CSV table of C-alpha atoms in Angstrom, one decimal:
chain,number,residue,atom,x,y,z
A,1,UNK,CA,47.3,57.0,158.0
A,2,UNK,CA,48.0,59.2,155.3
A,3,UNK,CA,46.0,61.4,154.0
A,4,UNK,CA,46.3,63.8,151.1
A,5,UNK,CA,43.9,66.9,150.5
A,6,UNK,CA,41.3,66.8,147.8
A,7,UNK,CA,43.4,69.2,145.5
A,8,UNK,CA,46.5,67.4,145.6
A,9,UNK,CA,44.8,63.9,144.3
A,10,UNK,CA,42.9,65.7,141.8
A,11,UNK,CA,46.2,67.2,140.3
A,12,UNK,CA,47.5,63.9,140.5
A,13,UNK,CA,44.4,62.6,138.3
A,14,UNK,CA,44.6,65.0,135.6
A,15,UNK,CA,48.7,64.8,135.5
A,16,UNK,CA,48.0,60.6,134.5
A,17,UNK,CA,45.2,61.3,132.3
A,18,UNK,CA,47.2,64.1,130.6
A,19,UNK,CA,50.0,61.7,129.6
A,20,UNK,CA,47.6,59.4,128.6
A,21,UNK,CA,45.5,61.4,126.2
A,22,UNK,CA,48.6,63.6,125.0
A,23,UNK,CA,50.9,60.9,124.4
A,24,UNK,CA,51.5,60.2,120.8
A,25,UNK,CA,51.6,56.5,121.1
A,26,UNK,CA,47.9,55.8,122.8
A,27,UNK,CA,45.8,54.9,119.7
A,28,UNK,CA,42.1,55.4,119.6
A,29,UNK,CA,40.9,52.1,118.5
A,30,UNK,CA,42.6,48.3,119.0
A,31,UNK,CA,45.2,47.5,116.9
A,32,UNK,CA,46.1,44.1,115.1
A,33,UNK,CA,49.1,42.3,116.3
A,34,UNK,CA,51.3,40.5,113.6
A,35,UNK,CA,52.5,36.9,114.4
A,36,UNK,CA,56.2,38.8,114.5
A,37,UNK,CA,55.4,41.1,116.9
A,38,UNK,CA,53.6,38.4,119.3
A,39,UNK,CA,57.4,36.3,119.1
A,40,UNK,CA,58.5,39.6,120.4
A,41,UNK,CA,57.2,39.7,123.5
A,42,UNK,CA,57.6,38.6,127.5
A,43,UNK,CA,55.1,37.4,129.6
A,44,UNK,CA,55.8,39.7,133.0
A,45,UNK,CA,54.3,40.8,136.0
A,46,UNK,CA,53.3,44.4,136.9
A,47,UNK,CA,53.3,47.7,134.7
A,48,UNK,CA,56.2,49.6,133.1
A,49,UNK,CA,55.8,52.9,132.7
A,50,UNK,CA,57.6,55.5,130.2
A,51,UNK,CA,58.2,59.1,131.5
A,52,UNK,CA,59.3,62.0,129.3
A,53,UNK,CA,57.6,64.7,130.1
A,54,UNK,CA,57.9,68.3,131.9
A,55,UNK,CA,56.0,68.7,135.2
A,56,UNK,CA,55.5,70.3,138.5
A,57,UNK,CA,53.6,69.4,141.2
A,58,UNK,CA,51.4,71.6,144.2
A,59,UNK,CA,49.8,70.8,146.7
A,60,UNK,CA,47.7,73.0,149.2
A,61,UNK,CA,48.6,70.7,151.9
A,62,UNK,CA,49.8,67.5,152.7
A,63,UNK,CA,49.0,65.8,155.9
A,64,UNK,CA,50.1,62.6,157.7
A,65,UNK,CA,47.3,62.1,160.4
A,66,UNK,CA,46.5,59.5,163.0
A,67,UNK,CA,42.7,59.3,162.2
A,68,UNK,CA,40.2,60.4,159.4
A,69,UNK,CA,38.8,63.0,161.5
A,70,UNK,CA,42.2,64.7,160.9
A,71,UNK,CA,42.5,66.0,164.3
A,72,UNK,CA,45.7,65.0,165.2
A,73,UNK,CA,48.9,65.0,163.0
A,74,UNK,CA,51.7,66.4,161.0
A,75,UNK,CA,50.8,69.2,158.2
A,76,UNK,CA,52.8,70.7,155.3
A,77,UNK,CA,51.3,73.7,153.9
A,78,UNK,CA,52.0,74.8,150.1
A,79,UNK,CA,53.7,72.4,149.3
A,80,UNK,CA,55.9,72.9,145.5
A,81,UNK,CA,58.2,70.4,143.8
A,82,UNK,CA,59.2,71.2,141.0
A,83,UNK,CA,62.6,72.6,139.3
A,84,UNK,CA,63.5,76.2,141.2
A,85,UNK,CA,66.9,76.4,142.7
A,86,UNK,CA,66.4,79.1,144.6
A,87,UNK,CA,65.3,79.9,148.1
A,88,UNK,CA,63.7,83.4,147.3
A,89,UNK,CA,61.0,82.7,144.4
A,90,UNK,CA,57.7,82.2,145.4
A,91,UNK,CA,57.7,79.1,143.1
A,92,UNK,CA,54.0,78.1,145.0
A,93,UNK,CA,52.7,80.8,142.8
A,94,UNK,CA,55.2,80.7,139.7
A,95,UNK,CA,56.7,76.7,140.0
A,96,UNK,CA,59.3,75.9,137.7
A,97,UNK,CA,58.8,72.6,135.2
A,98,UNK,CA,61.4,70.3,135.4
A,99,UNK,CA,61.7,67.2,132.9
A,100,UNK,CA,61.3,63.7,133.9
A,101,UNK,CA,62.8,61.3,131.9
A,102,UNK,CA,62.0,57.7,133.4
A,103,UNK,CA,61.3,54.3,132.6
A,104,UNK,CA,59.7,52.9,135.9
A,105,UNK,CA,58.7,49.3,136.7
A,106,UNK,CA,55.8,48.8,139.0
A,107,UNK,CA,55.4,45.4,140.6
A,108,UNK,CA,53.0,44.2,143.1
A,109,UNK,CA,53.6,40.8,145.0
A,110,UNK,CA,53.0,39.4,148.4
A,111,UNK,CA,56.1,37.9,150.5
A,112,UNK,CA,55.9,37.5,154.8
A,113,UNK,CA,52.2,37.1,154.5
A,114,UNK,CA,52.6,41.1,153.2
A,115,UNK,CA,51.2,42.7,150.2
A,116,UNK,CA,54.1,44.6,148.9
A,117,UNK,CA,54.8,47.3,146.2
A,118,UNK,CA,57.6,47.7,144.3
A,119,UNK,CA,59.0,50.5,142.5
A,120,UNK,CA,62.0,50.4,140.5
A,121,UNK,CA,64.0,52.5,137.9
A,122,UNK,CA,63.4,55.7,139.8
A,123,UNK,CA,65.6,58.2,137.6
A,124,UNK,CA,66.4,62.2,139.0
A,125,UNK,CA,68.1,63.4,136.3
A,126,UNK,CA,67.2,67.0,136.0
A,127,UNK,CA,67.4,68.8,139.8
A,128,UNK,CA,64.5,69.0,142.1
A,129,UNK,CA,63.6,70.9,144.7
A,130,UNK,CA,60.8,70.5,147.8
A,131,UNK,CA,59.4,73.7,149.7
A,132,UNK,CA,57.0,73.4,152.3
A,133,UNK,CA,56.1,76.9,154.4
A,134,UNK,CA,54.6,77.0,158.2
A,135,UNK,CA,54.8,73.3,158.5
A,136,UNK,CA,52.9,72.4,161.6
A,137,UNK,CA,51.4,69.9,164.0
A,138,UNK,CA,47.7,69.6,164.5
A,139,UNK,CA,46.3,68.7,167.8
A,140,UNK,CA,43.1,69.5,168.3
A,141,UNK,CA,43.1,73.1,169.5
A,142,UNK,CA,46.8,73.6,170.0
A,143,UNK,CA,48.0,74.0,166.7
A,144,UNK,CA,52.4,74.3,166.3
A,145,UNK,CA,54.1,76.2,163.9
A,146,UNK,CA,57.5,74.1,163.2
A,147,UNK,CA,58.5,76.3,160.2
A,148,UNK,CA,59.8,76.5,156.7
A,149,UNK,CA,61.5,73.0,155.0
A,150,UNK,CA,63.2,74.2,151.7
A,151,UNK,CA,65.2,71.0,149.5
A,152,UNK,CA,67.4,72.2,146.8
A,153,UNK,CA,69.2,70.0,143.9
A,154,UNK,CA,68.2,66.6,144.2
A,155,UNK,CA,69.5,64.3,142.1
A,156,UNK,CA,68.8,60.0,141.5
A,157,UNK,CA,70.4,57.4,139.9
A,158,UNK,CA,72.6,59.6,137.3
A,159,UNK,CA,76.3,60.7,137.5
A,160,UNK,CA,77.3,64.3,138.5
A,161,UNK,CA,80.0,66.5,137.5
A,162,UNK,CA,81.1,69.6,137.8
A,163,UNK,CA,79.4,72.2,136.2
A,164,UNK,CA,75.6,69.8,136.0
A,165,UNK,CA,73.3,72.9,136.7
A,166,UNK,CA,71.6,72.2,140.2
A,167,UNK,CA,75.4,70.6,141.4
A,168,UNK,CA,77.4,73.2,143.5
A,169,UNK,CA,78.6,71.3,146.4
A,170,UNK,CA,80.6,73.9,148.2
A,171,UNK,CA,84.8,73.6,147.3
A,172,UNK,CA,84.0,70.1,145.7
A,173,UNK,CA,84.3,69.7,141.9
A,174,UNK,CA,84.9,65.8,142.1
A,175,UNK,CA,82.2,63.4,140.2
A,176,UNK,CA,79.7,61.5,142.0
A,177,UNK,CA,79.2,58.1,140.1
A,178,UNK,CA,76.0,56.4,139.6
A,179,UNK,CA,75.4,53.4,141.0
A,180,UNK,CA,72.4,50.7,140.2
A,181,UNK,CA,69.0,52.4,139.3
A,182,UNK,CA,67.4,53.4,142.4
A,183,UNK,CA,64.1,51.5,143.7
A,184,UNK,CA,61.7,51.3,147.1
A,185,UNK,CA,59.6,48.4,147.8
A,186,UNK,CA,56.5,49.5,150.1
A,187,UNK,CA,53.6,47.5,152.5
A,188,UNK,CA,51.2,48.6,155.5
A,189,UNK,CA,51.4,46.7,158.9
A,190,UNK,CA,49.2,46.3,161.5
A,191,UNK,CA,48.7,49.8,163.4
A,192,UNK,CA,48.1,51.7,160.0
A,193,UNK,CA,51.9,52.1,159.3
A,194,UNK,CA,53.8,51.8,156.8
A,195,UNK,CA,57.7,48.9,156.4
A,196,UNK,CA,59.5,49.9,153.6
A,197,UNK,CA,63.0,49.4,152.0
A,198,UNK,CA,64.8,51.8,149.8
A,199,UNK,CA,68.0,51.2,147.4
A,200,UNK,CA,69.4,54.9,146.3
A,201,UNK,CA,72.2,56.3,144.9
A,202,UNK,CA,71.2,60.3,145.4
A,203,UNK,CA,72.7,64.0,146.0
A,204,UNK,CA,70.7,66.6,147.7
A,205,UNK,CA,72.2,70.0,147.2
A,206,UNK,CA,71.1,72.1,150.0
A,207,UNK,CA,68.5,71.3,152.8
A,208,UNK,CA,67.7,74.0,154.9
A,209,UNK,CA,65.1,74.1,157.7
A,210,UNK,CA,63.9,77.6,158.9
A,211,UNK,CA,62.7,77.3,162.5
A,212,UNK,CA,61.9,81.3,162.6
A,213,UNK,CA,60.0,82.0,158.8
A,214,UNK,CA,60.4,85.8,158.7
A,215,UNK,CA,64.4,85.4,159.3
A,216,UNK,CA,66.3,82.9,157.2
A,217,UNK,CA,69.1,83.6,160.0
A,218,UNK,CA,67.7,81.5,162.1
A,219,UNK,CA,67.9,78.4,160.1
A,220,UNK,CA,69.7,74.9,159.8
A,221,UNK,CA,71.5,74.0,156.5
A,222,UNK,CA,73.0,71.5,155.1
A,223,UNK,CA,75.1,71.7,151.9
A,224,UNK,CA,76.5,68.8,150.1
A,225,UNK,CA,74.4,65.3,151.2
A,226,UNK,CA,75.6,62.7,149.5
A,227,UNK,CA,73.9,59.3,149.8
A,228,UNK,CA,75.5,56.1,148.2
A,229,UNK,CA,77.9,52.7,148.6
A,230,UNK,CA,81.1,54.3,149.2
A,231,UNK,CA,83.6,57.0,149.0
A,232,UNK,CA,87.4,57.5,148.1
A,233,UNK,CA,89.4,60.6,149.7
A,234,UNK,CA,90.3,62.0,152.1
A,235,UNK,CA,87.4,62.8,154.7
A,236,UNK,CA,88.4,66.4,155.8
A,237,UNK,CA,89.1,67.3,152.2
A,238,UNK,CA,85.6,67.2,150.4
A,239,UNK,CA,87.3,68.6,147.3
A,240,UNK,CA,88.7,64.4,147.3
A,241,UNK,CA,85.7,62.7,147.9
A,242,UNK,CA,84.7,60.4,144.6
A,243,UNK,CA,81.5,58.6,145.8
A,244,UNK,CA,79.9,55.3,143.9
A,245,UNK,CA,77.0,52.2,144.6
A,246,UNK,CA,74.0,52.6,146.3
A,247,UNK,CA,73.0,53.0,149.9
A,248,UNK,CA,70.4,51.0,151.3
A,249,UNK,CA,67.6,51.4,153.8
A,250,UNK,CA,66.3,48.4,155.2
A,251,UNK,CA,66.3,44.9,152.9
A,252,UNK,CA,70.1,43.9,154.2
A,253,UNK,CA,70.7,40.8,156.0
A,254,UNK,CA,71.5,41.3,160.1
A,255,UNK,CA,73.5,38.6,161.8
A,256,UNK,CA,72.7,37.9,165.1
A,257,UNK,CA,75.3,35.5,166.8
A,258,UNK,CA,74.5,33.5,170.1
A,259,UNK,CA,76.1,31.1,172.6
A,260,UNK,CA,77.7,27.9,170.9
A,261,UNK,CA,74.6,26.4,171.3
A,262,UNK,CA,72.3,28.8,170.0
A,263,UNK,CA,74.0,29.8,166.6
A,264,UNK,CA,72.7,32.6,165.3
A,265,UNK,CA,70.3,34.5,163.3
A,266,UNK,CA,70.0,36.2,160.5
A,267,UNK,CA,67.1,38.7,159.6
A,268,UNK,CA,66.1,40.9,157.1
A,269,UNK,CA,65.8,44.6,158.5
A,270,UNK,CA,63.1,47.2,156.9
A,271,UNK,CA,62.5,50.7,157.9
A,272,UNK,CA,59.3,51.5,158.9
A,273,UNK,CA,57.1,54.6,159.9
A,274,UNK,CA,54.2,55.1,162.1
A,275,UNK,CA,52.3,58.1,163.7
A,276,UNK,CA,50.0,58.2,167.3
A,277,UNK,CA,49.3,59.6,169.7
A,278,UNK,CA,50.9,59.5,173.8
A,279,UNK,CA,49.5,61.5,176.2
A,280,UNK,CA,47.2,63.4,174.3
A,281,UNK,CA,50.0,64.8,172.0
A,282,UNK,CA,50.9,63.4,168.5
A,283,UNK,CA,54.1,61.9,167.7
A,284,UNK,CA,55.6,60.7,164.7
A,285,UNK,CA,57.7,57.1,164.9
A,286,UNK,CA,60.6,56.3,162.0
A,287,UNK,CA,62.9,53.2,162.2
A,288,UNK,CA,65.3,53.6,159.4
A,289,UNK,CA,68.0,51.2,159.3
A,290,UNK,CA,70.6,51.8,157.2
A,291,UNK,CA,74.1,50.0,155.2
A,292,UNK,CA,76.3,52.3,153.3
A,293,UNK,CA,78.3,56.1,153.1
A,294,UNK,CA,76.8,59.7,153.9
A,295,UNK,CA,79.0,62.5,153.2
A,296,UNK,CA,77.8,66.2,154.0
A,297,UNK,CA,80.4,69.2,152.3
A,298,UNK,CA,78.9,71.8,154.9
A,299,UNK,CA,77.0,72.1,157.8
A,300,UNK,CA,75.8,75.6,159.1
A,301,UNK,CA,73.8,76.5,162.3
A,302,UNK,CA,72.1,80.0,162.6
A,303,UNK,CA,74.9,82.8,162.3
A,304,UNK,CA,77.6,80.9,164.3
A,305,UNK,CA,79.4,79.9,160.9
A,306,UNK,CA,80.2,76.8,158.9
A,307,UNK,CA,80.5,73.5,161.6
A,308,UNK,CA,83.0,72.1,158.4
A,309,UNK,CA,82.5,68.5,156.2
A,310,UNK,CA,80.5,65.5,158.2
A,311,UNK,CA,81.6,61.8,157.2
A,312,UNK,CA,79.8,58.8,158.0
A,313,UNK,CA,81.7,56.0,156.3
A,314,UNK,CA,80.8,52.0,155.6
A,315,UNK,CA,77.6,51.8,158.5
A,316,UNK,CA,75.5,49.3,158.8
A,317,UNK,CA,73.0,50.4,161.8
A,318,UNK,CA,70.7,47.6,162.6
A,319,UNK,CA,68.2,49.8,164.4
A,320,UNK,CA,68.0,53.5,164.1
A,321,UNK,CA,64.7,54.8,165.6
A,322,UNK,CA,63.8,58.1,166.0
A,323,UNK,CA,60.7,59.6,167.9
A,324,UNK,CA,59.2,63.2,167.7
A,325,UNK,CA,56.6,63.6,170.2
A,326,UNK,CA,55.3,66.6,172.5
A,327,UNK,CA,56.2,69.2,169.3
């Protein structure tokens, strides 16, 4: 179950009924259509929705919790996204407005005896980042610091080159294509979880994760994640790499082949995510299976120096679970 604190949802609230009542096309009283304009239109499904406007958003806390008591889950304190590039502002206090400029199609529709939600025409265009400081797992009376989670540069659905501010993959200056517009289609199943699938094209610019807050020493960080179809290069040169399309998690077919027979079988795969609890400690459940290219420039662990350029080229992983539990 996830649940969001009562500040978070209210910023949410006055963010849509800001657009709304700021917008310059919402008219105050209903407006006459002319035959012409009736010819002009589609009858569709679902909502679209036209984004061009500069935001940030904060959040006290975000949790993702196994019950409504809240007893027993994953928190993120102070959490910020919004446009800083920098790992030393206190952009909780001062956030930085970035501008989103995005056309997004909402549909809802029900397939697998699921109600599903669809999201499409996700756009990143200006870079984002995502800080979250003393994330930490709540159970009952034996509360965990994990630590600090700071996302730098992310980018959707748009082509990079050198020189876009937010774009500094280290010793690469190559362009990152865009592929198709990125999209995630979303539905609960049984157990309160959540199955999802995800089509993205994306760069993240830095990702660190600071297991010790008061020393950014003592850190993981990733520079250079790219996300998408493909790649051209050569794989220990990142200053090469040209990558294009989209990766996808979840909604690719999976053949399964069988004795003579038996044939075989083909299945859609989705990720999916769930949270409980074993033994009186809370754990946190992800299945994310996965077709495409990852590509990581740089890869640093505490002070021992740069590990060099990670390639994971033309996967397709069927099942990829991963299970935190006992932190």
């Amino acid at each position: 179950m996830l649940v969001l604190k009562h500040k978070f949802i209210k910023i949410i609230a006055v963010i849509l009924i800001s657009s709304f009542v700021l917008s310059s096309s919402v008219y105050a009283k209903m407006q006459i259509m002319s035959d012409d304009d009736l010819t002009k239109i589609d009858a569709e499904t679902g909502i679209t929705i036209a984004l061009n406007t500069d935001i940030y958003l904060k959040a006290t806390s975000i949790g993702l919790f196994t019950t409504t008591a809240e007893t027993s889950g994953i928190v993120l304190p102070n959490v910020v996204i919004d446009g800083t590039l920098d790992t030393t502002s206190d952009n909780f206090t001062n956030p930085s407005a970035v501008n989103v400029n995005s056309t997004l199609v909402a549909d809802v529709g029900t397939a697998s005896g699921k109600t599903w939600l669809n999201i499409s025409g996700i756009n990143i265009y200006n870079p984002i980042g995502l800080t979250s400081k003393g994330i930490y797992i709540e159970d009952g009376a034996n509360d965990r610091i994990l630590g600090d989670l700071y996302m730098r540069g992310v980018f959707m659905g748009r082509t990079l080159t050198n020189g876009t501010s937010g774009y500094t993959p280290p010793g690469n200056t190559q362009t990152f294509t865009m592929g198709s517009l990125p999209s995630i289609t979303v539905a609960a199943h049984a157990g309160g979880g959540l199955d999802l699938y995800a089509s993205l094209n994306a760069y993240i610019n830095t990702l660190e994760y600071r297991f010790r807050p008061a020393d950014s020493s003592n850190e993981f960080k990733v520079s250079g994640i790219y996300a998408c179809q493909s790649f051209t290069g050569t794989v220990e040169y990142p200053s090469t790499w040209v990558g294009s399309g989209n990766l996808r998690i979840g909604n690719f077919a999976y053949n399964t082949s069988y004795a003579y027979s038996l044939g075989s079988i083909t299945t859609t795969l989705y990720a999916s995510m769930d949270v409980g609890t074993s033994g009186g400690k809370t754990y946190l459940c992800l299945n994310l299976p996965l077709t495409g290219s990852i590509r990581v420039n740089d890869f640093q662990m505490d002070s021992t120096g740069s590990f060099g350029p990670i390639a994971v080229d033309g996967m397709t992983m069927r099942m990829v679970k991963v299970t935190l539990y006992n932190i």
